[in-house]
Coordinates of C-alpha atoms in Angstrom, one line a residue:
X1 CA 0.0 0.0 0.0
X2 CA 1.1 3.6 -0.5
X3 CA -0.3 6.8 1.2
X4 CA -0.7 9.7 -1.5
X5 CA -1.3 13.3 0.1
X6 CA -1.1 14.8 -2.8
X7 CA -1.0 15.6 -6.7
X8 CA 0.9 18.3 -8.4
X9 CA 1.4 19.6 -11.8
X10 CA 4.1 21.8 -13.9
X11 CA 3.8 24.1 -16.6
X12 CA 4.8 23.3 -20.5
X13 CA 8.5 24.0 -21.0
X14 CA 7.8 27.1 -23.2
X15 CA 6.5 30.2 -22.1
X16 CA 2.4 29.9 -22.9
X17 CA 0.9 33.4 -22.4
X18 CA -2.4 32.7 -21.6
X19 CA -1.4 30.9 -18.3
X20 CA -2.0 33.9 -16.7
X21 CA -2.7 33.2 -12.5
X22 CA -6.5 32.7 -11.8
X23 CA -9.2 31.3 -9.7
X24 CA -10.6 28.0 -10.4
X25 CA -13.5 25.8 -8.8
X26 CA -11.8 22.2 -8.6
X27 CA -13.0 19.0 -8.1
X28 CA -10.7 15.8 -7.8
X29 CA -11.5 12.3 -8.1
X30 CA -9.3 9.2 -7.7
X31 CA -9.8 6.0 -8.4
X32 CA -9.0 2.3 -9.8
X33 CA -9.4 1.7 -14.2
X34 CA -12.5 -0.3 -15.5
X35 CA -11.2 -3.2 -17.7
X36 CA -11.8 -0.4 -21.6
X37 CA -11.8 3.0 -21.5
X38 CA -13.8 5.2 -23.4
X39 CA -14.3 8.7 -24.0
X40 CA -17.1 8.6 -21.1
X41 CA -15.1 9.8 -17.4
X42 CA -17.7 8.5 -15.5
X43 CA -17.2 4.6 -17.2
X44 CA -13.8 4.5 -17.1
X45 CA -14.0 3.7 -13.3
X46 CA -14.3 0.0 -11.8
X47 CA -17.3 0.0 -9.8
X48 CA -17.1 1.3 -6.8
X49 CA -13.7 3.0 -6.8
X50 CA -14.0 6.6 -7.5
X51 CA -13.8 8.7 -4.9
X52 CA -13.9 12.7 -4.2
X53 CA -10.0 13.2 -2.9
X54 CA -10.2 17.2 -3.5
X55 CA -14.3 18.0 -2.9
X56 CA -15.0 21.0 -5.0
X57 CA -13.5 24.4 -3.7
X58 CA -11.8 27.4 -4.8
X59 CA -7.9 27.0 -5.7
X60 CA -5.8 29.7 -7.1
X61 CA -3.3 28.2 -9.9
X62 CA 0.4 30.1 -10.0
X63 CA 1.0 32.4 -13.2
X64 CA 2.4 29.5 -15.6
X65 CA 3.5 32.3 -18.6
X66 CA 7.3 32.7 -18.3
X67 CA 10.1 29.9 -18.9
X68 CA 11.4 29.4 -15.1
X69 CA 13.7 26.2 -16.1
X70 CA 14.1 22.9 -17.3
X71 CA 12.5 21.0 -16.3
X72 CA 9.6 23.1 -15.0
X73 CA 8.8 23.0 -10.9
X74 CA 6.0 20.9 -9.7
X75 CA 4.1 24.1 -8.1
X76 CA 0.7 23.8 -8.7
X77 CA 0.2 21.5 -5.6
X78 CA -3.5 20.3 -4.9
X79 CA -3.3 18.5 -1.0
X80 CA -5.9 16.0 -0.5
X81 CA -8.7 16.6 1.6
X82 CA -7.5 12.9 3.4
X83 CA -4.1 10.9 2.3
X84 CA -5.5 8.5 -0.2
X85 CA -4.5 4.3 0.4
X86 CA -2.7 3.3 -3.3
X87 CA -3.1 -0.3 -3.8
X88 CA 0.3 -0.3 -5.6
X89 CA -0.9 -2.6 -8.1
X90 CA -3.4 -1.9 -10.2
X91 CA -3.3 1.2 -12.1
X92 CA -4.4 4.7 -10.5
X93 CA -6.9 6.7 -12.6
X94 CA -7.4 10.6 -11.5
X95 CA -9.8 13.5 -13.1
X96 CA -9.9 17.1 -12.4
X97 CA -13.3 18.8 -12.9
X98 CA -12.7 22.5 -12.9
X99 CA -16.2 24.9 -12.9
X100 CA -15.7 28.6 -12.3
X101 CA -12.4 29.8 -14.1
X102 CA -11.4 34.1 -13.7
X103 CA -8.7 33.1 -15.8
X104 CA -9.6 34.0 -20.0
X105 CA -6.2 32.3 -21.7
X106 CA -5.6 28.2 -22.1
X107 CA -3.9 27.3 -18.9
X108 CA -0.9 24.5 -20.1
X109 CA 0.3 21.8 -18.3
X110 CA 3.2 19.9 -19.0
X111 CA 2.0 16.9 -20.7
X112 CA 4.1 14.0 -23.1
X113 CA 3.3 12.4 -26.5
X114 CA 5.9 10.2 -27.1
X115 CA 8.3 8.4 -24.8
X116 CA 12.1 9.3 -24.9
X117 CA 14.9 7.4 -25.6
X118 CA 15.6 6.6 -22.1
X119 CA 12.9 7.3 -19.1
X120 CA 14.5 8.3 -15.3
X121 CA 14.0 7.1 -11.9
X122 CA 13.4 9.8 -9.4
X123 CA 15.9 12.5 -9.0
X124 CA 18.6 11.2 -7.0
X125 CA 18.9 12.1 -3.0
X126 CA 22.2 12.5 -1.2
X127 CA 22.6 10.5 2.0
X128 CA 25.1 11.0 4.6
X129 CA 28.6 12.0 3.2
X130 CA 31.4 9.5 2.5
X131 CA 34.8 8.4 4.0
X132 CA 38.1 11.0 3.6
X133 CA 40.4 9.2 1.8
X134 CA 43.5 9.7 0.2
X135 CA 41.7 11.8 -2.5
X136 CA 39.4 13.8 -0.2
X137 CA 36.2 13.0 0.4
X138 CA 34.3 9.7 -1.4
X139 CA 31.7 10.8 -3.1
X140 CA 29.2 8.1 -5.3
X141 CA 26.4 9.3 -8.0
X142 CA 24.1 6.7 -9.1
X143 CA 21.2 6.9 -11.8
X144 CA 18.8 4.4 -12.7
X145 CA 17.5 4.5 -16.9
X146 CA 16.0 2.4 -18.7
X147 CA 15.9 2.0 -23.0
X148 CA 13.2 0.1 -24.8
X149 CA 15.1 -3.2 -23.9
X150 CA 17.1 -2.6 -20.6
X151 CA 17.5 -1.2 -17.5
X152 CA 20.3 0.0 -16.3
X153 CA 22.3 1.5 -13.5
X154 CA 25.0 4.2 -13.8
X155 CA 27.6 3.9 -11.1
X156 CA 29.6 6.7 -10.3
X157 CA 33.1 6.9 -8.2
X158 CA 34.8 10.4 -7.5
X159 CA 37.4 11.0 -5.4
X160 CA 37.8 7.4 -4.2
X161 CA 41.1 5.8 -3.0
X162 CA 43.1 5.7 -5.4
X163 CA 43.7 2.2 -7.6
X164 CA 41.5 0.6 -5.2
X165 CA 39.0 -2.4 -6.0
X166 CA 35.1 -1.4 -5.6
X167 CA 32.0 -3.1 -4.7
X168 CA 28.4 -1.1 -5.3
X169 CA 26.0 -2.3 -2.5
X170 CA 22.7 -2.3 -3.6
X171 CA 19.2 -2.3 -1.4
X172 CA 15.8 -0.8 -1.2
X173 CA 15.9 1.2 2.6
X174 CA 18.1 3.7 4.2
X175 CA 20.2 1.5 7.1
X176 CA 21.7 4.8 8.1
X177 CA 23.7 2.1 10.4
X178 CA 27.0 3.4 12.0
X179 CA 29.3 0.3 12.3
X180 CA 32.1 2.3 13.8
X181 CA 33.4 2.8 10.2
X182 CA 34.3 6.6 8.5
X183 CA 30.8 6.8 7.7
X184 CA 28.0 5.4 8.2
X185 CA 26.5 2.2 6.1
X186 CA 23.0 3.5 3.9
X187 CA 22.6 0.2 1.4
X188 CA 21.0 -2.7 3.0
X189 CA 23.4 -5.2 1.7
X190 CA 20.3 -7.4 -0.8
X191 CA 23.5 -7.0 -3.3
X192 CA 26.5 -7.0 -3.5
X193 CA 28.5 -6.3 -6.7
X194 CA 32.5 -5.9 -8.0
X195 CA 32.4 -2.9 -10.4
X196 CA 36.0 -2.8 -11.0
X197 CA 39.0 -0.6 -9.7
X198 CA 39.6 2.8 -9.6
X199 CA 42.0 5.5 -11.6
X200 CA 44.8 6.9 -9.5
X201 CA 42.5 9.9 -8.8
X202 CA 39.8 8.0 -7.4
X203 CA 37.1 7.9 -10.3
X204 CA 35.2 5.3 -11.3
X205 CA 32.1 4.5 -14.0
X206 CA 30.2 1.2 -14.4
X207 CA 27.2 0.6 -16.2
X208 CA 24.6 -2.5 -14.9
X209 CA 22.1 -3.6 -17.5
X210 CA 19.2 -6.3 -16.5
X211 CA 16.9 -6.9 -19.4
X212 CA 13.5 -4.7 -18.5
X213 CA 10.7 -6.3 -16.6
X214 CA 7.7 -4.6 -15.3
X215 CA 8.9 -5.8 -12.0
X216 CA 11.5 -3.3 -11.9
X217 CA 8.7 -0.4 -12.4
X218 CA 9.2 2.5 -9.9
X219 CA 11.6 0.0 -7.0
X220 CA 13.5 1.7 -4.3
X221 CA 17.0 1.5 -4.2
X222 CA 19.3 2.9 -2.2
X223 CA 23.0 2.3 -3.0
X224 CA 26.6 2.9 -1.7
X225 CA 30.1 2.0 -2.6
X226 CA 32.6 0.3 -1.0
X227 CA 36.7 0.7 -1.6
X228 CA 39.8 -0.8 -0.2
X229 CA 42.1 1.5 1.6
X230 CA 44.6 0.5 3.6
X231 CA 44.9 4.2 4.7
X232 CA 41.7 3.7 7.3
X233 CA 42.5 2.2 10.6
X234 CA 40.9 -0.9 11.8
X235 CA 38.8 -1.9 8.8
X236 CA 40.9 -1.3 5.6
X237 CA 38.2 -0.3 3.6
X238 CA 36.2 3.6 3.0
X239 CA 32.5 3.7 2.2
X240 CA 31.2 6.9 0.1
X241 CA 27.8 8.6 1.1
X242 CA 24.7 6.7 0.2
X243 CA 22.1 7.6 -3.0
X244 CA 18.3 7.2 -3.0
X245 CA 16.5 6.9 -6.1
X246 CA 13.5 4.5 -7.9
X247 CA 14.2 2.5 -11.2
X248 CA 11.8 4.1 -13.8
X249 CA 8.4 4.0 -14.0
X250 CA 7.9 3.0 -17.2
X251 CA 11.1 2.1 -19.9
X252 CA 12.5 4.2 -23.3
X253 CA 10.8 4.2 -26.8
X254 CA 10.6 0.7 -28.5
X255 CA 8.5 -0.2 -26.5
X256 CA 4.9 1.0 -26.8
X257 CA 2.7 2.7 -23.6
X258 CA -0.8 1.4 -24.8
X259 CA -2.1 -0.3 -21.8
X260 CA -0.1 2.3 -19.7
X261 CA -0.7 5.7 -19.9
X262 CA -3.8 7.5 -21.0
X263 CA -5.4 10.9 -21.3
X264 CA -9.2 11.8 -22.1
X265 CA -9.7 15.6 -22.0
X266 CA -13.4 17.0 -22.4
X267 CA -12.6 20.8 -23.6
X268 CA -16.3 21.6 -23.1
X269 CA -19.4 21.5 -22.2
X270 CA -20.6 19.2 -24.8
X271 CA -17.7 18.1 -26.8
X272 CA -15.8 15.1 -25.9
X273 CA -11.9 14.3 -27.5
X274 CA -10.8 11.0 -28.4
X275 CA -8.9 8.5 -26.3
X276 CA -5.2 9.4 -26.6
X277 CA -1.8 8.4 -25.5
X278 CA -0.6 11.9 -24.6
X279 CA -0.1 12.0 -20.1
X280 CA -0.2 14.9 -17.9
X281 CA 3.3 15.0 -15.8
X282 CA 2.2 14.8 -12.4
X283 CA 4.2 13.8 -9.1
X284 CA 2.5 12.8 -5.8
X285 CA 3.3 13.2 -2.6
X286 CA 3.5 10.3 0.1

């Protein structure tokens, strides 16, 4: 289960002038995917699932016209009225309903079309700060990508000891453990893996690629690296600072979304569009 206590939303990339700030009456509903979806909202629910997370209320939007940066913030932030219980398995299907609008000008949302290339876990979060070594302090990046075919982990070394053999420790929680080392250990130790030796300077890059599975949408992970240096007392070895991050939510282009994503707009009162495979970028907050 996951606990969502929120939605939020970012502007298109470019500038889009009409996304002046404004009032708007919003209504938000959450829900669980009938088994087709049509171009009626009200269907597309299983029974019994829908439910008002955001009852309808005024909610002033942010002025969305100027280019702040690439990508775009998440600040329209709608809180839920109660956190919202995720099953975390089937697939979670959300409308807005917006009445009263003071705004005149189309207000944009950053939406895709296409999937690129390669799709990103979440941005990456520092933990803790490594070991000093003999080439400062051990530092460790890590990114999880995935192509149509792959995914793959990018493992990062920088000032490291120097010429020293490396293992990545891989896991899904924080330990945050101290073991009476130079820093604390983050990875829960599920994996262990050799990805090779460093340059004199410390630096180190190794790629992991597991073919793609839809088990690996969205996981946890939490990694670290481990060094020899026989510079540390006790324990020859220096650990870097930890990284937390997900494996992608859904992999590159080859490999089509139908099934995955969808988005139904209804422009007005009357009209509905067709059934397309454009998504709103959204992030929730747990």
């Amino acid at each position: 289960m996951v606990v969502i206590r929120s939605i939020s939303f970012r502007r298109r990339i470019t500038a889009m002038n009409g996304s002046t700030a404004r009032k708007v009456d919003l209504t938000v509903f959450f829900g669980y995917p009938a088994a087709s979806i049509t171009v009626d909202f009200d269907k597309n629910y299983a029974a019994g699932t829908r439910k008002s997370v955001f009852s309808k209320k005024a909610l002033s939007l942010p002025d969305w016209t100027k280019h702040v940066s690439d990508p775009e913030p998440f600040d329209l932030i709608v809180k839920l009225d109660a956190p919202y219980i995720y099953n975390n398995r089937s697939a979670l299907l959300w409308d807005l309903v917006v009445g009263t609008n003071t705004g005149t000008g189309l207000y944009q949302m950053d939406y895709f079309n296409s999937l690129p290339a390669i799709t990103y876990g979440e941005s990456p979060q520092v933990l803790g700060r490594g070991c000093r070594s003999s080439n400062r302090v051990f530092k460790h990046d890590m990114t999880a990508m995935a192509d149509s075919d792959d995914l793959i982990l990018m493992f990062r070394a920088i000032k490291a000891p120097g010429s020293a053999g490396t293992i990545a420790i891989l896991g899904t929680r924080d330990l945050n453990l101290n073991i009476g080392m130079c820093s604390n250990l983050h990875g829960d130790l599920t994996i262990l893996v050799p990805i090779g030796t460093t340059d004199p300077s410390g630096s180190l890059t190794k790629y992991l690629t597991f073919p793609w599975r839809d088990a690996f949408i969205g996981v946890p992970v939490v990694t670290q690296l481990l060094a020899l240096d026989p510079r540390q007392p006790g324990l020859p070895v220096s650990l870097s600072n930890g990284i937390r991050t997900t494996t992608p939510f859904i992999n590159g282009t080859g490999n089509s979304p139908t099934g995955k994503v969808w988005r139904i707009t209804r422009p007005g009162a009357t009209s509905l569009s067709k059934v397309t495979m454009t998504c709103v970028t959204v992030r929730y907050s747990l």
